Amino acid sequence: CPSPADLRSINGTRVCAQLYTDDSPYYDQCCAGDVLVVLPDSDVPYVPYTWAGRVSSLVVGTKCELTVWSRAAKKGSKKSFNA
């Protein structure tokens, strides 16, 4: 997995989080598969339909916090992640 300080897009802009579909009990094989990039100051009440129930690992950048909810439209229980 990339380190939180190394999260950058291809063009070098800052990324606050990356979510991945594939995971593994072996750390060097985590953070694989499809990637969903979360940009700074994003407020997304719905994850793309094809991502529902698929996130298995994530990395949150420094000075960022990712808050997720168990249900769509910011309903249900919530959990926050940071670097």
mmCIF file with all atom_site columns, C-alpha atoms in Angstrom:
data_model
loop_
_atom_site.group_PDB
_atom_site.id
_atom_site.type_symbol
_atom_site.label_atom_id
_atom_site.label_alt_id
_atom_site.label_comp_id
_atom_site.label_asym_id
_atom_site.label_entity_id
_atom_site.label_seq_id
_atom_site.pdbx_PDB_ins_code
_atom_site.Cartn_x
_atom_site.Cartn_y
_atom_site.Cartn_z
_atom_site.occupancy
_atom_site.B_iso_or_equiv
_atom_site.pdbx_formal_charge
_atom_site.auth_seq_id
_atom_site.auth_comp_id
_atom_site.auth_asym_id
_atom_site.auth_atom_id
_atom_site.pdbx_PDB_model_num
ATOM 1  C CA . CYS A 1 1  ? 0.000   0.000   0.000   1.00 0.00 ? 1  CYS A CA 1
ATOM 2  C CA . PRO A 1 2  ? 1.178   3.526   -0.547  1.00 0.00 ? 2  PRO A CA 1
ATOM 3  C CA . SER A 1 3  ? 2.112   5.492   2.536   1.00 0.00 ? 3  SER A CA 1
ATOM 4  C CA . PRO A 1 4  ? -0.375  8.203   3.577   1.00 0.00 ? 4  PRO A CA 1
ATOM 5  C CA . ALA A 1 5  ? 2.146   10.930  2.696   1.00 0.00 ? 5  ALA A CA 1
ATOM 6  C CA . ASP A 1 6  ? 2.590   9.523   -0.827  1.00 0.00 ? 6  ASP A CA 1
ATOM 7  C CA . LEU A 1 7  ? -1.044  9.723   -1.967  1.00 0.00 ? 7  LEU A CA 1
ATOM 8  C CA . ARG A 1 8  ? -1.000  11.734  -5.190  1.00 0.00 ? 8  ARG A CA 1
ATOM 9  C CA . SER A 1 9  ? -2.858  11.492  -8.469  1.00 0.00 ? 9  SER A CA 1
ATOM 10 C CA . ILE A 1 10 ? -1.081  10.827  -11.755 1.00 0.00 ? 10 ILE A CA 1
ATOM 11 C CA . ASN A 1 11 ? -0.759  14.570  -12.389 1.00 0.00 ? 11 ASN A CA 1
ATOM 12 C CA . GLY A 1 12 ? 0.666   15.150  -8.886  1.00 0.00 ? 12 GLY A CA 1
ATOM 13 C CA . THR A 1 13 ? -2.341  16.699  -7.155  1.00 0.00 ? 13 THR A CA 1
ATOM 14 C CA . ARG A 1 14 ? -3.100  15.740  -3.582  1.00 0.00 ? 14 ARG A CA 1
ATOM 15 C CA . VAL A 1 15 ? -5.401  12.791  -2.865  1.00 0.00 ? 15 VAL A CA 1
ATOM 16 C CA . CYS A 1 16 ? -7.084  12.365  0.533   1.00 0.00 ? 16 CYS A CA 1
ATOM 17 C CA . ALA A 1 17 ? -7.872  8.652   0.311   1.00 0.00 ? 17 ALA A CA 1
ATOM 18 C CA . GLN A 1 18 ? -7.739  5.639   -1.947  1.00 0.00 ? 18 GLN A CA 1
ATOM 19 C CA . LEU A 1 19 ? -10.104 2.698   -1.550  1.00 0.00 ? 19 LEU A CA 1
ATOM 20 C CA . TYR A 1 20 ? -9.281  -0.707  -3.027  1.00 0.00 ? 20 TYR A CA 1
ATOM 21 C CA . THR A 1 21 ? -11.362 -3.758  -3.961  1.00 0.00 ? 21 THR A CA 1
ATOM 22 C CA . ASP A 1 22 ? -8.759  -6.465  -3.331  1.00 0.00 ? 22 ASP A CA 1
ATOM 23 C CA . ASP A 1 23 ? -7.140  -7.400  -0.046  1.00 0.00 ? 23 ASP A CA 1
ATOM 24 C CA . SER A 1 24 ? -4.821  -10.123 1.137   1.00 0.00 ? 24 SER A CA 1
ATOM 25 C CA . PRO A 1 25 ? -3.507  -11.452 4.443   1.00 0.00 ? 25 PRO A CA 1
ATOM 26 C CA . TYR A 1 26 ? -0.064  -10.610 3.005   1.00 0.00 ? 26 TYR A CA 1
ATOM 27 C CA . TYR A 1 27 ? 0.644   -6.895  3.351   1.00 0.00 ? 27 TYR A CA 1
ATOM 28 C CA . ASP A 1 28 ? 2.609   -6.639  0.103   1.00 0.00 ? 28 ASP A CA 1
ATOM 29 C CA . GLN A 1 29 ? -0.470  -7.892  -1.793  1.00 0.00 ? 29 GLN A CA 1
ATOM 30 C CA . CYS A 1 30 ? -2.985  -5.503  -0.197  1.00 0.00 ? 30 CYS A CA 1
ATOM 31 C CA . CYS A 1 31 ? -4.288  -2.389  -1.900  1.00 0.00 ? 31 CYS A CA 1
ATOM 32 C CA . ALA A 1 32 ? -4.882  -4.083  -5.234  1.00 0.00 ? 32 ALA A CA 1
ATOM 33 C CA . GLY A 1 33 ? -7.708  -4.307  -7.730  1.00 0.00 ? 33 GLY A CA 1
ATOM 34 C CA . ASP A 1 34 ? -9.891  -1.359  -8.645  1.00 0.00 ? 34 ASP A CA 1
ATOM 35 C CA . VAL A 1 35 ? -9.103  1.990   -6.994  1.00 0.00 ? 35 VAL A CA 1
ATOM 36 C CA . LEU A 1 36 ? -11.569 4.682   -5.939  1.00 0.00 ? 36 LEU A CA 1
ATOM 37 C CA . VAL A 1 37 ? -9.843  8.034   -5.381  1.00 0.00 ? 37 VAL A CA 1
ATOM 38 C CA . VAL A 1 38 ? -11.231 10.538  -2.854  1.00 0.00 ? 38 VAL A CA 1
ATOM 39 C CA . LEU A 1 39 ? -10.137 14.124  -3.482  1.00 0.00 ? 39 LEU A CA 1
ATOM 40 C CA . PRO A 1 40 ? -9.737  16.804  -0.798  1.00 0.00 ? 40 PRO A CA 1
ATOM 41 C CA . ASP A 1 41 ? -12.984 18.402  0.426   1.00 0.00 ? 41 ASP A CA 1
ATOM 42 C CA . SER A 1 42 ? -15.145 15.748  -1.282  1.00 0.00 ? 42 SER A CA 1
ATOM 43 C CA . ASP A 1 43 ? -18.657 15.283  0.046   1.00 0.00 ? 43 ASP A CA 1
ATOM 44 C CA . VAL A 1 44 ? -20.163 12.223  -1.615  1.00 0.00 ? 44 VAL A CA 1
ATOM 45 C CA . PRO A 1 45 ? -23.404 10.914  -0.084  1.00 0.00 ? 45 PRO A CA 1
ATOM 46 C CA . TYR A 1 46 ? -23.466 7.865   -2.377  1.00 0.00 ? 46 TYR A CA 1
ATOM 47 C CA . VAL A 1 47 ? -20.606 5.572   -3.330  1.00 0.00 ? 47 VAL A CA 1
ATOM 48 C CA . PRO A 1 48 ? -20.801 4.472   -6.981  1.00 0.00 ? 48 PRO A CA 1
ATOM 49 C CA . TYR A 1 49 ? -23.187 1.515   -7.278  1.00 0.00 ? 49 TYR A CA 1
ATOM 50 C CA . THR A 1 50 ? -20.454 -0.807  -8.538  1.00 0.00 ? 50 THR A CA 1
ATOM 51 C CA . TRP A 1 51 ? -18.465 -0.163  -5.331  1.00 0.00 ? 51 TRP A CA 1
ATOM 52 C CA . ALA A 1 52 ? -21.182 -1.103  -2.826  1.00 0.00 ? 52 ALA A CA 1
ATOM 53 C CA . GLY A 1 53 ? -19.799 -3.789  -0.514  1.00 0.00 ? 53 GLY A CA 1
ATOM 54 C CA . ARG A 1 54 ? -16.522 -4.108  -2.437  1.00 0.00 ? 54 ARG A CA 1
ATOM 55 C CA . VAL A 1 55 ? -14.050 -1.954  -0.480  1.00 0.00 ? 55 VAL A CA 1
ATOM 56 C CA . SER A 1 56 ? -11.603 -4.216  1.304   1.00 0.00 ? 56 SER A CA 1
ATOM 57 C CA . SER A 1 57 ? -8.684  -1.913  2.087   1.00 0.00 ? 57 SER A CA 1
ATOM 58 C CA . LEU A 1 58 ? -7.993  1.800   2.166   1.00 0.00 ? 58 LEU A CA 1
ATOM 59 C CA . VAL A 1 59 ? -5.289  4.383   2.744   1.00 0.00 ? 59 VAL A CA 1
ATOM 60 C CA . VAL A 1 60 ? -6.087  7.860   4.090   1.00 0.00 ? 60 VAL A CA 1
ATOM 61 C CA . GLY A 1 61 ? -3.640  10.679  3.424   1.00 0.00 ? 61 GLY A CA 1
ATOM 62 C CA . THR A 1 62 ? -2.054  12.899  6.015   1.00 0.00 ? 62 THR A CA 1
ATOM 63 C CA . LYS A 1 63 ? -4.181  15.827  7.213   1.00 0.00 ? 63 LYS A CA 1
ATOM 64 C CA . CYS A 1 64 ? -7.306  14.086  5.901   1.00 0.00 ? 64 CYS A CA 1
ATOM 65 C CA . GLU A 1 65 ? -10.209 12.225  7.449   1.00 0.00 ? 65 GLU A CA 1
ATOM 66 C CA . LEU A 1 66 ? -12.482 9.788   5.643   1.00 0.00 ? 66 LEU A CA 1
ATOM 67 C CA . THR A 1 67 ? -15.931 9.239   7.143   1.00 0.00 ? 67 THR A CA 1
ATOM 68 C CA . VAL A 1 68 ? -18.109 6.404   5.846   1.00 0.00 ? 68 VAL A CA 1
ATOM 69 C CA . TRP A 1 69 ? -21.647 5.349   6.695   1.00 0.00 ? 69 TRP A CA 1
ATOM 70 C CA . SER A 1 70 ? -23.190 1.885   6.745   1.00 0.00 ? 70 SER A CA 1
ATOM 71 C CA . ARG A 1 71 ? -26.138 3.030   4.624   1.00 0.00 ? 71 ARG A CA 1
ATOM 72 C CA . ALA A 1 72 ? -26.594 5.283   1.621   1.00 0.00 ? 72 ALA A CA 1
ATOM 73 C CA . ALA A 1 73 ? -27.237 9.024   1.941   1.00 0.00 ? 73 ALA A CA 1
ATOM 74 C CA . LYS A 1 74 ? -25.142 9.315   5.126   1.00 0.00 ? 74 LYS A CA 1
ATOM 75 C CA . LYS A 1 75 ? -27.489 7.153   7.170   1.00 0.00 ? 75 LYS A CA 1
ATOM 76 C CA . GLY A 1 76 ? -26.808 4.355   9.607   1.00 0.00 ? 76 GLY A CA 1
ATOM 77 C CA . SER A 1 77 ? -23.708 4.042   11.739  1.00 0.00 ? 77 SER A CA 1
ATOM 78 C CA . LYS A 1 78 ? -20.586 5.908   10.757  1.00 0.00 ? 78 LYS A CA 1
ATOM 79 C CA . LYS A 1 79 ? -16.852 5.316   11.086  1.00 0.00 ? 79 LYS A CA 1
ATOM 80 C CA . SER A 1 80 ? -14.000 7.768   10.549  1.00 0.00 ? 80 SER A CA 1
ATOM 81 C CA . PHE A 1 81 ? -10.489 6.937   9.358   1.00 0.00 ? 81 PHE A CA 1
ATOM 82 C CA . ASN A 1 82 ? -7.318  9.027   9.232   1.00 0.00 ? 82 ASN A CA 1
ATOM 83 C CA . ALA A 1 83 ? -3.643  8.477   8.516   1.00 0.00 ? 83 ALA A CA 1
#
